[in-house]
Amino acid sequence: MSSSTARVGQIAGHLNYPKGMLAGQVAIITGSGQGIGAEAARLFANEGAKVVVADVDGEKAQSVVDGITKNGGSAIAVAGDVLDDQYIATLIKKAAEFGNGKIHIIVNNAGYTWDGVIHKMTDKQWHTIVDLHATAPFKIIRAAAPYFRVKDGEPRNIINISSTSGLHGNAGQINYALAKAGVTGITKTIAKEWGPQFGVRANTVAFGHILTRLTAAKEAGAFVTTPDGEKVALGIPQAQKAGAGAAEQHADIPLRRPGTATEAASAVLAVASPLMSYVNGQTISVTGGRNI
Ligand SMILES: NC(=O)c1ccc[n+]([C@@H]2O[C@H](COP(=O)([O-])OP(=O)(O)OC[C@H]3O[C@@H](n4cnc5c(N)ncnc54)[C@H](O)[C@@H]3O)[C@@H](O)[C@H]2O)c1
């Protein structure tokens, strides 16, 4: 457990939530086999949530679950690809079984980038990224509707992960920019449809530069495989950064540094927690101040 994880738990435990701020709530976090999603899974479990670790990488998902259960938390892994409709049905079914018929939180976080300049972007790149970051979250939310359109007095919460690329655009990411802009509209629509009768909260959390494999050196060789077997290299080419010092590299960030996955995930926890029970339909930027 990181020291910041411990601190959040202590603060919560000291106040009105002795079993954690999310005690007993069932949370699906997609893309929680590593990176920001894995940190969110640990933080949520530490606050008493029963976490469904959903990731296309089954081994990594299981290792996150093992870490959580070793620390006394509660989690299951449901491995699969959010681009697969059958997987989405299985994910919701298993989450509801795990939660004895209830699901309280969905964090739509799974994803990767597949960049290209506008004039070279293929239809396949376009559709894969739009499906991954916008259509899959919609289908997951639609499949989970029976567990959110309920009146049992318990909190319900949907958090969609966006990016500064969606809020402000980013050269080389026209596909990702569309999808990440799109989830802000999805979020606000959920807030308006499911808020009045069912009290469901929905918010978007948009990250800036967070240290994960998506922002590591492309030369490190991380890649994902599309459903039809194409390899997509992840990361940012080092040539883009060559010659710049640390401060110059982050000149557009007032804090002059990237964020950690723990910092990013802590913001997701904050939004899911009762401390934000009246924050609804918002896009919360977690960027170190970039783009202000
Ligand atoms: N890292 C950043 O700087 C940054 C900035 C803005 C937004 N984001 C967004 O944050 C989210 C998390 O990114 P991260 O940086 O932690 O990346 P990451 O690569 O560390 O983790 C993403 C996880 O999602 C999983 N995943 C990818 N495609 C999947 C699929 N089709 N089905 C199921 N699981 C899948 C991966 O296996 C991986 O475990 C993404 O939506 C990303 O676009 C990240």
mmCIF file of C-alpha atoms and ligand atoms in Angstrom:
data_model
loop_
_atom_site.group_PDB
_atom_site.id
_atom_site.type_symbol
_atom_site.label_atom_id
_atom_site.label_comp_id
_atom_site.label_asym_id
_atom_site.label_seq_id
_atom_site.Cartn_x
_atom_site.Cartn_y
_atom_site.Cartn_z
ATOM 1 C CA MET A 1 0.000 0.000 0.000
ATOM 2 C CA SER A 2 1.430 3.421 -0.887
ATOM 3 C CA SER A 3 1.589 6.096 1.819
ATOM 4 C CA SER A 4 -1.029 8.197 0.016
ATOM 5 C CA THR A 5 -3.361 5.171 -0.073
ATOM 6 C CA ALA A 6 -2.921 4.742 3.670
ATOM 7 C CA ARG A 7 -3.536 8.438 4.277
ATOM 8 C CA VAL A 8 -6.859 8.469 2.399
ATOM 9 C CA GLY A 9 -8.005 5.427 4.395
ATOM 10 C CA GLN A 10 -6.965 6.966 7.697
ATOM 11 C CA ILE A 11 -8.752 10.215 7.024
ATOM 12 C CA ALA A 12 -11.908 8.392 5.994
ATOM 13 C CA GLY A 13 -11.709 5.951 8.897
ATOM 14 C CA HIS A 14 -11.285 8.799 11.334
ATOM 15 C CA LEU A 15 -14.453 10.490 10.232
ATOM 16 C CA ASN A 16 -17.791 8.864 9.546
ATOM 17 C CA TYR A 17 -16.723 5.888 7.458
ATOM 18 C CA PRO A 18 -14.970 3.416 9.761
ATOM 19 C CA LYS A 19 -15.180 0.692 7.108
ATOM 20 C CA GLY A 20 -14.136 3.024 4.297
ATOM 21 C CA MET A 21 -15.880 5.618 2.171
ATOM 22 C CA LEU A 22 -17.101 2.997 -0.321
ATOM 23 C CA ALA A 23 -17.964 0.265 2.195
ATOM 24 C CA GLY A 24 -19.988 -2.512 0.591
ATOM 25 C CA GLN A 25 -20.242 -0.814 -2.808
ATOM 26 C CA VAL A 26 -19.580 -2.925 -5.896
ATOM 27 C CA ALA A 27 -17.324 -1.147 -8.384
ATOM 28 C CA ILE A 28 -16.458 -2.191 -11.923
ATOM 29 C CA ILE A 29 -13.215 -0.574 -13.076
ATOM 30 C CA THR A 30 -12.329 -1.310 -16.688
ATOM 31 C CA GLY A 31 -8.673 -1.353 -17.652
ATOM 32 C CA SER A 32 -7.656 -2.010 -14.049
ATOM 33 C CA GLY A 33 -4.958 -4.583 -14.775
ATOM 34 C CA GLN A 34 -2.326 -1.833 -14.685
ATOM 35 C CA GLY A 35 -1.754 1.908 -14.734
ATOM 36 C CA ILE A 36 -4.364 4.312 -13.399
ATOM 37 C CA GLY A 37 -7.123 1.664 -13.302
ATOM 38 C CA ALA A 38 -5.035 -0.697 -11.145
ATOM 39 C CA GLU A 39 -4.287 2.127 -8.703
ATOM 40 C CA ALA A 40 -7.989 2.977 -8.599
ATOM 41 C CA ALA A 41 -8.813 -0.686 -7.880
ATOM 42 C CA ARG A 42 -6.429 -0.680 -4.892
ATOM 43 C CA LEU A 43 -7.680 2.660 -3.568
ATOM 44 C CA PHE A 44 -11.336 1.654 -3.939
ATOM 45 C CA ALA A 45 -10.731 -1.698 -2.197
ATOM 46 C CA ASN A 46 -8.911 0.123 0.567
ATOM 47 C CA GLU A 47 -12.096 2.155 1.092
ATOM 48 C CA GLY A 48 -14.205 -0.980 1.455
ATOM 49 C CA ALA A 49 -15.449 -1.408 -2.121
ATOM 50 C CA LYS A 50 -15.842 -4.834 -3.686
ATOM 51 C CA VAL A 51 -13.875 -4.318 -6.881
ATOM 52 C CA VAL A 52 -14.384 -5.988 -10.241
ATOM 53 C CA VAL A 53 -11.013 -5.813 -11.961
ATOM 54 C CA ALA A 54 -11.901 -5.841 -15.663
ATOM 55 C CA ASP A 55 -9.055 -6.010 -18.162
ATOM 56 C CA VAL A 56 -8.170 -7.655 -21.452
ATOM 57 C CA ASP A 57 -4.942 -8.812 -19.792
ATOM 58 C CA GLY A 58 -6.164 -11.609 -17.521
ATOM 59 C CA GLU A 59 -2.831 -12.234 -15.797
ATOM 60 C CA LYS A 60 -2.368 -8.618 -14.809
ATOM 61 C CA ALA A 61 -5.996 -8.400 -13.656
ATOM 62 C CA GLN A 62 -5.517 -11.467 -11.448
ATOM 63 C CA SER A 63 -2.327 -10.064 -9.963
ATOM 64 C CA VAL A 64 -4.164 -6.847 -8.989
ATOM 65 C CA VAL A 65 -6.873 -8.997 -7.377
ATOM 66 C CA ASP A 66 -4.262 -11.070 -5.521
ATOM 67 C CA GLY A 67 -2.670 -7.901 -4.133
ATOM 68 C CA ILE A 68 -6.024 -6.595 -2.947
ATOM 69 C CA THR A 69 -7.125 -9.847 -1.299
ATOM 70 C CA LYS A 70 -3.712 -10.246 0.362
ATOM 71 C CA ASN A 71 -4.315 -6.855 1.997
ATOM 72 C CA GLY A 72 -7.722 -7.948 3.271
ATOM 73 C CA GLY A 73 -9.763 -6.353 0.475
ATOM 74 C CA SER A 74 -12.380 -7.884 -1.768
ATOM 75 C CA ALA A 75 -11.999 -8.180 -5.560
ATOM 76 C CA ILE A 76 -12.529 -10.483 -8.531
ATOM 77 C CA ALA A 77 -10.979 -10.470 -11.986
ATOM 78 C CA VAL A 78 -13.189 -10.624 -15.066
ATOM 79 C CA ALA A 79 -10.881 -10.784 -18.069
ATOM 80 C CA GLY A 80 -11.933 -9.775 -21.554
ATOM 81 C CA ASP A 81 -12.033 -7.131 -24.253
ATOM 82 C CA VAL A 82 -14.503 -4.253 -23.893
ATOM 83 C CA LEU A 83 -14.775 -4.249 -27.706
ATOM 84 C CA ASP A 84 -16.505 -7.654 -27.438
ATOM 85 C CA ASP A 85 -20.285 -7.428 -26.809
ATOM 86 C CA GLN A 86 -20.363 -10.906 -25.286
ATOM 87 C CA TYR A 87 -17.677 -9.903 -22.800
ATOM 88 C CA ILE A 88 -19.691 -6.853 -21.739
ATOM 89 C CA ALA A 89 -22.696 -9.088 -20.990
ATOM 90 C CA THR A 90 -20.465 -11.456 -18.974
ATOM 91 C CA LEU A 91 -18.830 -8.585 -17.102
ATOM 92 C CA ILE A 92 -22.136 -7.146 -15.927
ATOM 93 C CA LYS A 93 -23.495 -10.595 -15.012
ATOM 94 C CA LYS A 94 -20.417 -11.534 -12.965
ATOM 95 C CA ALA A 95 -20.287 -8.132 -11.269
ATOM 96 C CA ALA A 96 -23.946 -8.419 -10.251
ATOM 97 C CA GLU A 97 -23.368 -11.943 -8.910
ATOM 98 C CA PHE A 98 -20.348 -10.706 -6.945
ATOM 99 C CA GLY A 99 -22.511 -7.890 -5.560
ATOM 100 C CA ASN A 100 -25.489 -10.079 -4.637
ATOM 101 C CA GLY A 101 -27.617 -8.346 -7.254
ATOM 102 C CA LYS A 102 -26.108 -4.862 -6.952
ATOM 103 C CA ILE A 103 -23.610 -2.754 -8.860
ATOM 104 C CA HIS A 104 -22.929 0.747 -7.499
ATOM 105 C CA ILE A 105 -20.003 2.184 -9.442
ATOM 106 C CA ILE A 106 -18.658 1.939 -12.980
ATOM 107 C CA VAL A 107 -15.357 3.536 -13.944
ATOM 108 C CA ASN A 108 -14.937 3.448 -17.723
ATOM 109 C CA ASN A 109 -11.158 3.629 -17.885
ATOM 110 C CA ALA A 110 -9.945 0.925 -20.334
ATOM 111 C CA GLY A 111 -8.166 2.149 -23.409
ATOM 112 C CA TYR A 112 -5.093 2.966 -25.391
ATOM 113 C CA THR A 113 -4.082 5.429 -28.065
ATOM 114 C CA TRP A 114 -3.461 4.758 -31.750
ATOM 115 C CA ASP A 115 -2.153 8.008 -33.104
ATOM 116 C CA GLY A 116 -1.799 9.356 -36.622
ATOM 117 C CA VAL A 117 -1.932 12.720 -38.340
ATOM 118 C CA ILE A 118 -5.247 13.571 -39.944
ATOM 119 C CA HIS A 119 -4.263 12.880 -43.540
ATOM 120 C CA LYS A 120 -2.830 9.452 -42.655
ATOM 121 C CA MET A 121 -5.423 8.248 -40.140
ATOM 122 C CA THR A 122 -7.079 5.055 -41.405
ATOM 123 C CA ASP A 123 -10.731 4.137 -40.956
ATOM 124 C CA LYS A 124 -9.638 1.214 -38.812
ATOM 125 C CA GLN A 125 -7.627 3.443 -36.466
ATOM 126 C CA TRP A 126 -10.575 5.822 -36.259
ATOM 127 C CA HIS A 127 -13.227 3.218 -35.533
ATOM 128 C CA THR A 128 -11.116 1.163 -33.113
ATOM 129 C CA ILE A 129 -10.364 4.159 -30.909
ATOM 130 C CA VAL A 130 -13.890 5.604 -31.069
ATOM 131 C CA ASP A 131 -15.352 2.166 -30.250
ATOM 132 C CA LEU A 132 -12.891 1.636 -27.410
ATOM 133 C CA HIS A 133 -13.253 5.006 -25.668
ATOM 134 C CA ALA A 134 -16.868 5.967 -26.422
ATOM 135 C CA THR A 135 -18.981 3.080 -27.780
ATOM 136 C CA ALA A 136 -17.736 0.516 -25.230
ATOM 137 C CA PRO A 137 -18.485 2.806 -22.245
ATOM 138 C CA PHE A 138 -21.993 3.385 -23.698
ATOM 139 C CA LYS A 139 -22.583 -0.362 -24.111
ATOM 140 C CA ILE A 140 -21.320 -1.103 -20.591
ATOM 141 C CA ILE A 141 -23.588 1.569 -19.113
ATOM 142 C CA ARG A 142 -26.548 0.311 -21.182
ATOM 143 C CA ALA A 143 -25.960 -3.276 -20.058
ATOM 144 C CA ALA A 144 -25.730 -2.138 -16.438
ATOM 145 C CA ALA A 145 -28.941 -0.058 -16.623
ATOM 146 C CA PRO A 146 -31.028 -2.522 -14.539
ATOM 147 C CA TYR A 147 -28.556 -2.035 -11.655
ATOM 148 C CA PHE A 148 -28.556 1.772 -11.864
ATOM 149 C CA ARG A 149 -32.243 2.432 -12.512
ATOM 150 C CA VAL A 150 -33.082 1.398 -8.957
ATOM 151 C CA LYS A 151 -34.404 3.069 -5.836
ATOM 152 C CA ASP A 152 -32.809 1.307 -2.878
ATOM 153 C CA GLY A 153 -31.380 4.403 -1.175
ATOM 154 C CA GLU A 154 -27.778 3.385 -1.963
ATOM 155 C CA PRO A 155 -25.400 5.567 -3.981
ATOM 156 C CA ARG A 156 -24.864 4.967 -7.703
ATOM 157 C CA ASN A 157 -21.994 6.499 -9.579
ATOM 158 C CA ILE A 158 -20.591 6.468 -13.100
ATOM 159 C CA ILE A 159 -17.191 7.923 -13.911
ATOM 160 C CA ASN A 160 -15.964 8.174 -17.488
ATOM 161 C CA ILE A 161 -12.292 8.789 -18.081
ATOM 162 C CA SER A 162 -11.377 11.503 -20.549
ATOM 163 C CA SER A 163 -8.253 13.407 -21.497
ATOM 164 C CA THR A 164 -6.969 16.875 -22.224
ATOM 165 C CA SER A 165 -6.917 15.627 -25.843
ATOM 166 C CA GLY A 166 -10.715 15.391 -25.692
ATOM 167 C CA LEU A 167 -11.203 18.770 -24.023
ATOM 168 C CA HIS A 168 -8.670 20.744 -26.053
ATOM 169 C CA GLY A 169 -7.689 18.590 -29.069
ATOM 170 C CA ASN A 170 -4.212 17.224 -29.678
ATOM 171 C CA ALA A 171 -2.215 16.998 -32.897
ATOM 172 C CA GLY A 172 -1.987 13.372 -34.012
ATOM 173 C CA GLN A 173 -5.007 12.237 -31.989
ATOM 174 C CA ILE A 174 -8.107 13.138 -34.004
ATOM 175 C CA ASN A 175 -9.674 9.728 -33.241
ATOM 176 C CA TYR A 176 -8.901 9.823 -29.518
ATOM 177 C CA ALA A 177 -9.916 13.515 -29.295
ATOM 178 C CA LEU A 178 -13.377 12.708 -30.706
ATOM 179 C CA ALA A 179 -13.903 9.773 -28.380
ATOM 180 C CA LYS A 180 -12.636 11.541 -25.267
ATOM 181 C CA ALA A 181 -14.739 14.616 -26.067
ATOM 182 C CA GLY A 182 -17.691 12.291 -26.628
ATOM 183 C CA VAL A 183 -17.660 10.808 -23.153
ATOM 184 C CA THR A 184 -18.308 14.234 -21.646
ATOM 185 C CA GLY A 185 -21.653 14.248 -23.483
ATOM 186 C CA ILE A 186 -22.340 10.657 -22.424
ATOM 187 C CA THR A 187 -21.673 11.656 -18.809
ATOM 188 C CA LYS A 188 -24.016 14.658 -18.902
ATOM 189 C CA THR A 189 -26.758 12.606 -20.563
ATOM 190 C CA ILE A 190 -26.574 9.964 -17.815
ATOM 191 C CA ALA A 191 -26.744 12.718 -15.192
ATOM 192 C CA LYS A 192 -29.896 14.117 -16.832
ATOM 193 C CA GLU A 193 -31.597 10.758 -17.523
ATOM 194 C CA TRP A 194 -30.810 8.835 -14.363
ATOM 195 C CA GLY A 195 -30.335 11.672 -11.848
ATOM 196 C CA PRO A 196 -33.923 12.827 -11.353
ATOM 197 C CA GLN A 197 -35.593 9.490 -10.533
ATOM 198 C CA PHE A 198 -32.729 7.316 -9.414
ATOM 199 C CA GLY A 199 -30.153 9.713 -7.970
ATOM 200 C CA VAL A 200 -27.353 8.377 -10.158
ATOM 201 C CA ARG A 201 -24.324 10.672 -10.273
ATOM 202 C CA ALA A 202 -22.187 10.776 -13.415
ATOM 203 C CA ASN A 203 -18.927 12.661 -13.855
ATOM 204 C CA THR A 204 -15.989 12.751 -16.242
ATOM 205 C CA VAL A 205 -12.403 12.783 -15.009
ATOM 206 C CA ALA A 206 -9.992 14.118 -17.630
ATOM 207 C CA PHE A 207 -6.294 13.442 -17.189
ATOM 208 C CA GLY A 208 -3.337 15.384 -18.501
ATOM 209 C CA HIS A 209 0.123 13.804 -18.529
ATOM 210 C CA ILE A 210 0.077 10.810 -16.171
ATOM 211 C CA LEU A 211 3.044 8.453 -15.861
ATOM 212 C CA THR A 212 1.936 5.085 -17.284
ATOM 213 C CA ARG A 213 3.018 2.984 -20.239
ATOM 214 C CA LEU A 214 0.842 5.219 -22.483
ATOM 215 C CA THR A 215 3.181 8.123 -21.846
ATOM 216 C CA ALA A 216 6.448 6.160 -21.413
ATOM 217 C CA ALA A 217 9.080 5.988 -24.152
ATOM 218 C CA LYS A 218 7.716 4.297 -27.268
ATOM 219 C CA GLU A 219 11.140 2.686 -27.522
ATOM 220 C CA ALA A 220 10.299 0.681 -24.353
ATOM 221 C CA GLY A 221 8.311 -1.527 -26.720
ATOM 222 C CA ALA A 222 4.896 -1.748 -25.022
ATOM 223 C CA PHE A 223 2.115 -2.688 -27.406
ATOM 224 C CA VAL A 224 -1.494 -3.852 -27.520
ATOM 225 C CA THR A 225 -3.112 -6.185 -30.020
ATOM 226 C CA THR A 226 -6.351 -5.223 -31.766
ATOM 227 C CA PRO A 227 -9.170 -7.837 -31.930
ATOM 228 C CA ASP A 228 -7.998 -8.873 -35.417
ATOM 229 C CA GLY A 229 -4.403 -9.288 -34.325
ATOM 230 C CA GLU A 230 -2.731 -6.011 -35.363
ATOM 231 C CA LYS A 231 -0.019 -4.758 -33.014
ATOM 232 C CA VAL A 232 -0.300 -1.137 -31.901
ATOM 233 C CA ALA A 233 2.836 0.345 -30.322
ATOM 234 C CA LEU A 234 2.246 2.407 -27.162
ATOM 235 C CA GLY A 235 4.151 5.374 -25.761
ATOM 236 C CA ILE A 236 5.641 8.632 -26.985
ATOM 237 C CA PRO A 237 8.684 8.619 -29.291
ATOM 238 C CA GLN A 238 11.732 9.907 -27.406
ATOM 239 C CA ALA A 239 12.752 11.952 -30.443
ATOM 240 C CA GLN A 240 9.868 14.286 -29.607
ATOM 241 C CA LYS A 241 11.502 15.056 -26.256
ATOM 242 C CA ALA A 242 15.150 15.094 -27.360
ATOM 243 C CA GLY A 243 17.208 17.980 -26.036
ATOM 244 C CA ALA A 244 14.599 19.271 -23.596
ATOM 245 C CA GLY A 245 15.218 19.320 -19.825
ATOM 246 C CA ALA A 246 12.581 18.069 -17.375
ATOM 247 C CA ALA A 247 11.157 21.552 -16.731
ATOM 248 C CA GLU A 248 11.098 22.427 -20.452
ATOM 249 C CA GLN A 249 9.353 19.157 -21.254
ATOM 250 C CA HIS A 250 6.583 20.129 -18.872
ATOM 251 C CA ALA A 251 6.527 23.850 -19.623
ATOM 252 C CA ASP A 252 2.790 23.719 -20.359
ATOM 253 C CA ILE A 253 2.025 22.291 -16.892
ATOM 254 C CA PRO A 254 1.977 24.853 -14.060
ATOM 255 C CA LEU A 255 3.175 22.179 -11.604
ATOM 256 C CA ARG A 256 6.038 21.420 -14.054
ATOM 257 C CA ARG A 257 5.739 17.657 -13.679
ATOM 258 C CA PRO A 258 3.555 14.786 -14.826
ATOM 259 C CA GLY A 259 1.163 13.166 -12.366
ATOM 260 C CA THR A 260 1.535 9.680 -10.923
ATOM 261 C CA ALA A 261 -1.016 6.931 -11.480
ATOM 262 C CA THR A 262 -1.789 7.126 -7.752
ATOM 263 C CA GLU A 263 -2.544 10.845 -8.003
ATOM 264 C CA ALA A 264 -4.794 10.240 -11.015
ATOM 265 C CA ALA A 265 -6.617 7.364 -9.318
ATOM 266 C CA SER A 266 -7.014 9.360 -6.092
ATOM 267 C CA ALA A 267 -9.040 11.931 -8.021
ATOM 268 C CA VAL A 268 -11.284 9.125 -9.329
ATOM 269 C CA LEU A 269 -11.765 7.878 -5.775
ATOM 270 C CA ALA A 270 -12.587 11.409 -4.614
ATOM 271 C CA VAL A 271 -15.289 11.723 -7.282
ATOM 272 C CA ALA A 272 -16.750 8.304 -6.395
ATOM 273 C CA SER A 273 -16.734 9.059 -2.681
ATOM 274 C CA PRO A 274 -19.515 10.588 -0.584
ATOM 275 C CA LEU A 275 -17.330 13.695 -0.211
ATOM 276 C CA MET A 276 -18.496 14.562 -3.737
ATOM 277 C CA SER A 277 -22.132 13.530 -3.310
ATOM 278 C CA TYR A 278 -23.397 16.820 -4.801
ATOM 279 C CA VAL A 279 -20.919 16.943 -7.714
ATOM 280 C CA ASN A 280 -22.755 15.765 -10.801
ATOM 281 C CA GLY A 281 -22.407 16.013 -14.581
ATOM 282 C CA GLN A 282 -18.993 17.666 -14.300
ATOM 283 C CA THR A 283 -15.707 17.269 -16.123
ATOM 284 C CA ILE A 284 -12.916 17.348 -13.562
ATOM 285 C CA SER A 285 -9.465 18.048 -14.983
ATOM 286 C CA VAL A 286 -6.589 16.248 -13.266
ATOM 287 C CA THR A 287 -3.740 17.875 -15.113
ATOM 288 C CA GLY A 288 -1.432 19.743 -12.734
ATOM 289 C CA GLY A 289 -3.091 22.888 -14.132
ATOM 290 C CA ARG A 290 -2.402 22.288 -17.819
ATOM 291 C CA ASN A 291 -4.711 24.203 -20.193
ATOM 292 C CA ILE A 292 -6.005 26.677 -17.597
HETATM 293 N N1 LIG B 1 -1.634 8.152 -19.000
HETATM 294 C C1 LIG B 1 -2.080 9.334 -19.385
HETATM 295 O O1 LIG B 1 -1.331 10.317 -19.451
HETATM 296 C C2 LIG B 1 -3.531 9.528 -19.736
HETATM 297 C C3 LIG B 1 -3.951 10.820 -20.056
HETATM 298 C C4 LIG B 1 -5.286 11.035 -20.371
HETATM 299 C C5 LIG B 1 -6.182 9.989 -20.345
HETATM 300 N N2 LIG B 1 -5.744 8.731 -20.052
HETATM 301 C C6 LIG B 1 -6.740 7.652 -20.068
HETATM 302 O O2 LIG B 1 -6.702 6.967 -18.837
HETATM 303 C C7 LIG B 1 -7.124 5.617 -19.044
HETATM 304 C C8 LIG B 1 -6.124 4.655 -18.417
HETATM 305 O O3 LIG B 1 -4.893 4.772 -19.098
HETATM 306 P P1 LIG B 1 -3.471 4.373 -18.479
HETATM 307 O O4 LIG B 1 -2.568 5.510 -18.752
HETATM 308 O O5 LIG B 1 -3.623 3.889 -17.091
HETATM 309 O O6 LIG B 1 -3.062 3.200 -19.480
HETATM 310 P P2 LIG B 1 -2.450 1.730 -19.224
HETATM 311 O O7 LIG B 1 -2.058 1.234 -20.556
HETATM 312 O O8 LIG B 1 -1.440 1.776 -18.138
HETATM 313 O O9 LIG B 1 -3.714 0.913 -18.677
HETATM 314 C C9 LIG B 1 -4.840 0.707 -19.473
HETATM 315 C C10 LIG B 1 -5.403 -0.664 -19.213
HETATM 316 O O10 LIG B 1 -6.547 -0.837 -20.071
HETATM 317 C C11 LIG B 1 -6.518 -2.158 -20.578
HETATM 318 N N3 LIG B 1 -7.228 -2.210 -21.853
HETATM 319 C C12 LIG B 1 -6.858 -1.630 -23.015
HETATM 320 N N4 LIG B 1 -7.710 -1.940 -23.984
HETATM 321 C C13 LIG B 1 -8.646 -2.751 -23.431
HETATM 322 C C14 LIG B 1 -9.788 -3.395 -23.939
HETATM 323 N N5 LIG B 1 -10.110 -3.293 -25.236
HETATM 324 N N6 LIG B 1 -10.552 -4.129 -23.099
HETATM 325 C C15 LIG B 1 -10.211 -4.239 -21.787
HETATM 326 N N7 LIG B 1 -9.117 -3.658 -21.256
HETATM 327 C C16 LIG B 1 -8.355 -2.918 -22.071
HETATM 328 C C17 LIG B 1 -5.055 -2.479 -20.743
HETATM 329 O O11 LIG B 1 -4.820 -3.895 -20.787
HETATM 330 C C18 LIG B 1 -4.441 -1.796 -19.529
HETATM 331 O O12 LIG B 1 -4.354 -2.689 -18.434
HETATM 332 C C19 LIG B 1 -7.315 5.447 -20.555
HETATM 333 O O13 LIG B 1 -8.671 5.631 -20.889
HETATM 334 C C20 LIG B 1 -6.486 6.585 -21.117
HETATM 335 O O14 LIG B 1 -6.916 6.969 -22.409
HETATM 336 C C21 LIG B 1 -4.448 8.472 -19.730
#
